[in-house]
Amino acid sequence: SVPLLQAERKRNSVNLLELSEAELEEQFVRGDGPGGQATNKTNNCVVLKHIPSGIVVKCHQTRSVEKNRKIAREILQEKVDLFYKGEDSDVFKEKKASERQKQEKKRRAKENLERKKLFKEMQQLDKE
């Protein structure tokens, strides 16, 4: 599973496919999760479906219907882009680059830890 760029807020550098409103089916349903009565009686969870691909997105990140509609469209746009472009998608490329950076950072941290261990061992030998 490829985490979406929307969560990382790197949307400005990405060329995504445009969605037309005619291809979307939108519903407002009751959300779930914490929030008690306020959550149970308001229809502020947005369910957005892209009809040609069949991709469905459910968004209940905020209490505002308008914000949830906007967020759901951003997420759906990225998922549709990934669906049609596959590995050529900018979303996929950004994710792969992020993974490479993370692995490189982990490798450097491991090397530094090894160097510190060796340094401490050398200090222990010098004291004896």
CSV table of C-alpha atoms in Angstrom, one decimal:
chain,number,residue,atom,x,y,z
A,1,SER,CA,0.0,0.0,0.0
A,2,VAL,CA,1.3,3.4,-0.9
A,3,PRO,CA,0.7,6.2,1.6
A,4,LEU,CA,-0.8,9.2,-0.1
A,5,LEU,CA,1.0,12.5,-0.5
A,6,GLN,CA,-2.0,14.3,0.9
A,7,ALA,CA,-0.9,13.2,4.3
A,8,GLU,CA,2.7,14.4,3.7
A,9,ARG,CA,1.4,17.8,2.3
A,10,LYS,CA,3.7,17.6,-0.8
A,11,ARG,CA,0.9,18.3,-3.3
A,12,ASN,CA,2.5,21.4,-4.9
A,13,SER,CA,5.1,19.4,-6.9
A,14,VAL,CA,2.8,16.7,-8.2
A,15,ASN,CA,0.9,16.5,-11.6
A,16,LEU,CA,-2.3,14.7,-10.9
A,17,LEU,CA,-5.1,13.8,-13.2
A,18,GLU,CA,-8.1,16.1,-13.0
A,19,LEU,CA,-11.4,14.7,-11.8
A,20,SER,CA,-14.7,15.9,-13.4
A,21,GLU,CA,-17.7,16.3,-11.1
A,22,ALA,CA,-19.7,14.2,-13.6
A,23,GLU,CA,-17.5,11.2,-12.8
A,24,LEU,CA,-18.1,11.5,-9.0
A,25,GLU,CA,-20.8,10.1,-6.8
A,26,GLU,CA,-20.9,11.8,-3.4
A,27,GLN,CA,-22.8,10.7,-0.2
A,28,PHE,CA,-22.9,12.2,3.3
A,29,VAL,CA,-23.1,9.6,6.0
A,30,ARG,CA,-22.8,9.5,9.8
A,31,GLY,CA,-19.2,9.1,10.9
A,32,ASP,CA,-17.7,6.7,13.4
A,33,GLY,CA,-15.1,6.8,16.1
A,34,PRO,CA,-14.8,9.0,19.1
A,35,GLY,CA,-17.0,12.0,19.6
A,36,GLY,CA,-20.1,10.6,21.2
A,37,GLN,CA,-23.4,12.2,20.5
A,38,ALA,CA,-22.0,14.9,18.3
A,39,THR,CA,-20.6,12.3,15.9
A,40,ASN,CA,-23.6,10.0,16.1
A,41,LYS,CA,-26.2,12.6,14.9
A,42,THR,CA,-24.4,14.5,12.2
A,43,ASN,CA,-23.9,13.4,8.6
A,44,ASN,CA,-20.4,15.0,8.1
A,45,CYS,CA,-18.6,11.9,6.8
A,46,VAL,CA,-18.1,12.1,3.1
A,47,VAL,CA,-18.1,9.0,0.9
A,48,LEU,CA,-16.8,9.8,-2.6
A,49,LYS,CA,-16.8,7.3,-5.5
A,50,HIS,CA,-15.1,7.6,-8.8
A,51,ILE,CA,-17.5,5.9,-11.1
A,52,PRO,CA,-15.2,4.9,-14.1
A,53,SER,CA,-12.6,3.2,-11.8
A,54,GLY,CA,-14.8,2.2,-8.9
A,55,ILE,CA,-12.5,3.7,-6.3
A,56,VAL,CA,-14.2,4.7,-3.1
A,57,VAL,CA,-12.9,7.2,-0.5
A,58,LYS,CA,-14.4,7.8,2.9
A,59,CYS,CA,-13.3,11.0,4.8
A,60,HIS,CA,-14.2,12.0,8.3
A,61,GLN,CA,-11.1,13.8,9.4
A,62,THR,CA,-12.9,17.0,10.6
A,63,ARG,CA,-16.3,18.0,11.8
A,64,SER,CA,-16.8,20.3,8.8
A,65,VAL,CA,-18.6,18.8,5.8
A,66,GLU,CA,-16.9,21.3,3.4
A,67,LYS,CA,-13.4,20.4,4.7
A,68,ASN,CA,-14.1,16.7,4.5
A,69,ARG,CA,-15.4,17.2,0.9
A,70,LYS,CA,-12.1,18.9,-0.1
A,71,ILE,CA,-9.9,16.4,1.6
A,72,ALA,CA,-11.9,13.5,0.1
A,73,ARG,CA,-11.4,14.9,-3.4
A,74,GLU,CA,-7.6,15.3,-2.8
A,75,ILE,CA,-7.3,11.7,-1.6
A,76,LEU,CA,-9.5,10.4,-4.5
A,77,GLN,CA,-7.5,12.4,-7.0
A,78,GLU,CA,-4.2,10.8,-5.8
A,79,LYS,CA,-5.7,7.3,-5.8
A,80,VAL,CA,-7.2,7.7,-9.3
A,81,ASP,CA,-3.8,9.0,-10.5
A,82,LEU,CA,-2.1,6.0,-9.0
A,83,PHE,CA,-4.7,3.6,-10.4
A,84,TYR,CA,-4.3,4.9,-14.0
A,85,LYS,CA,-0.6,5.7,-14.1
A,86,GLY,CA,0.7,2.9,-11.8
A,87,GLU,CA,4.5,3.2,-11.3
A,88,ASP,CA,4.7,6.2,-13.6
A,89,SER,CA,2.5,8.2,-11.1
A,90,ASP,CA,4.1,11.1,-9.4
A,91,VAL,CA,2.6,9.9,-6.1
A,92,PHE,CA,4.4,6.5,-6.5
A,93,LYS,CA,7.7,8.2,-7.4
A,94,GLU,CA,7.5,10.5,-4.4
A,95,LYS,CA,6.8,7.6,-2.1
A,96,LYS,CA,9.7,5.6,-3.5
A,97,ALA,CA,12.1,8.6,-3.1
A,98,SER,CA,10.9,9.0,0.5
A,99,GLU,CA,11.5,5.3,1.2
A,100,ARG,CA,15.1,5.6,-0.3
A,101,GLN,CA,15.8,8.6,1.9
A,102,LYS,CA,14.5,6.8,5.0
A,103,GLN,CA,16.7,3.7,4.3
A,104,GLU,CA,19.7,5.9,3.7
A,105,LYS,CA,19.1,7.7,7.0
A,106,LYS,CA,18.8,4.4,8.8
A,107,ARG,CA,22.0,3.1,7.3
A,108,ARG,CA,23.9,6.2,8.3
A,109,ALA,CA,22.6,5.9,11.9
A,110,LYS,CA,23.6,2.3,12.1
A,111,GLU,CA,27.1,3.2,10.9
A,112,ASN,CA,27.4,5.9,13.5
A,113,LEU,CA,26.3,3.6,16.2
A,114,GLU,CA,29.0,1.0,15.2
A,115,ARG,CA,31.7,3.8,15.2
A,116,LYS,CA,30.6,4.9,18.7
A,117,LYS,CA,30.8,1.3,19.9
A,118,LEU,CA,34.3,0.8,18.5
A,119,PHE,CA,35.4,4.1,20.0
A,120,LYS,CA,34.1,3.1,23.5
A,121,GLU,CA,35.8,-0.2,23.2
A,122,MET,CA,39.1,1.5,22.2
A,123,GLN,CA,38.8,3.8,25.3
A,124,GLN,CA,38.2,0.8,27.5
A,125,LEU,CA,41.3,-0.9,26.2
A,126,ASP,CA,43.4,2.3,26.6
A,127,LYS,CA,42.4,2.5,30.3
A,128,GLU,CA,43.6,-1.0,31.0
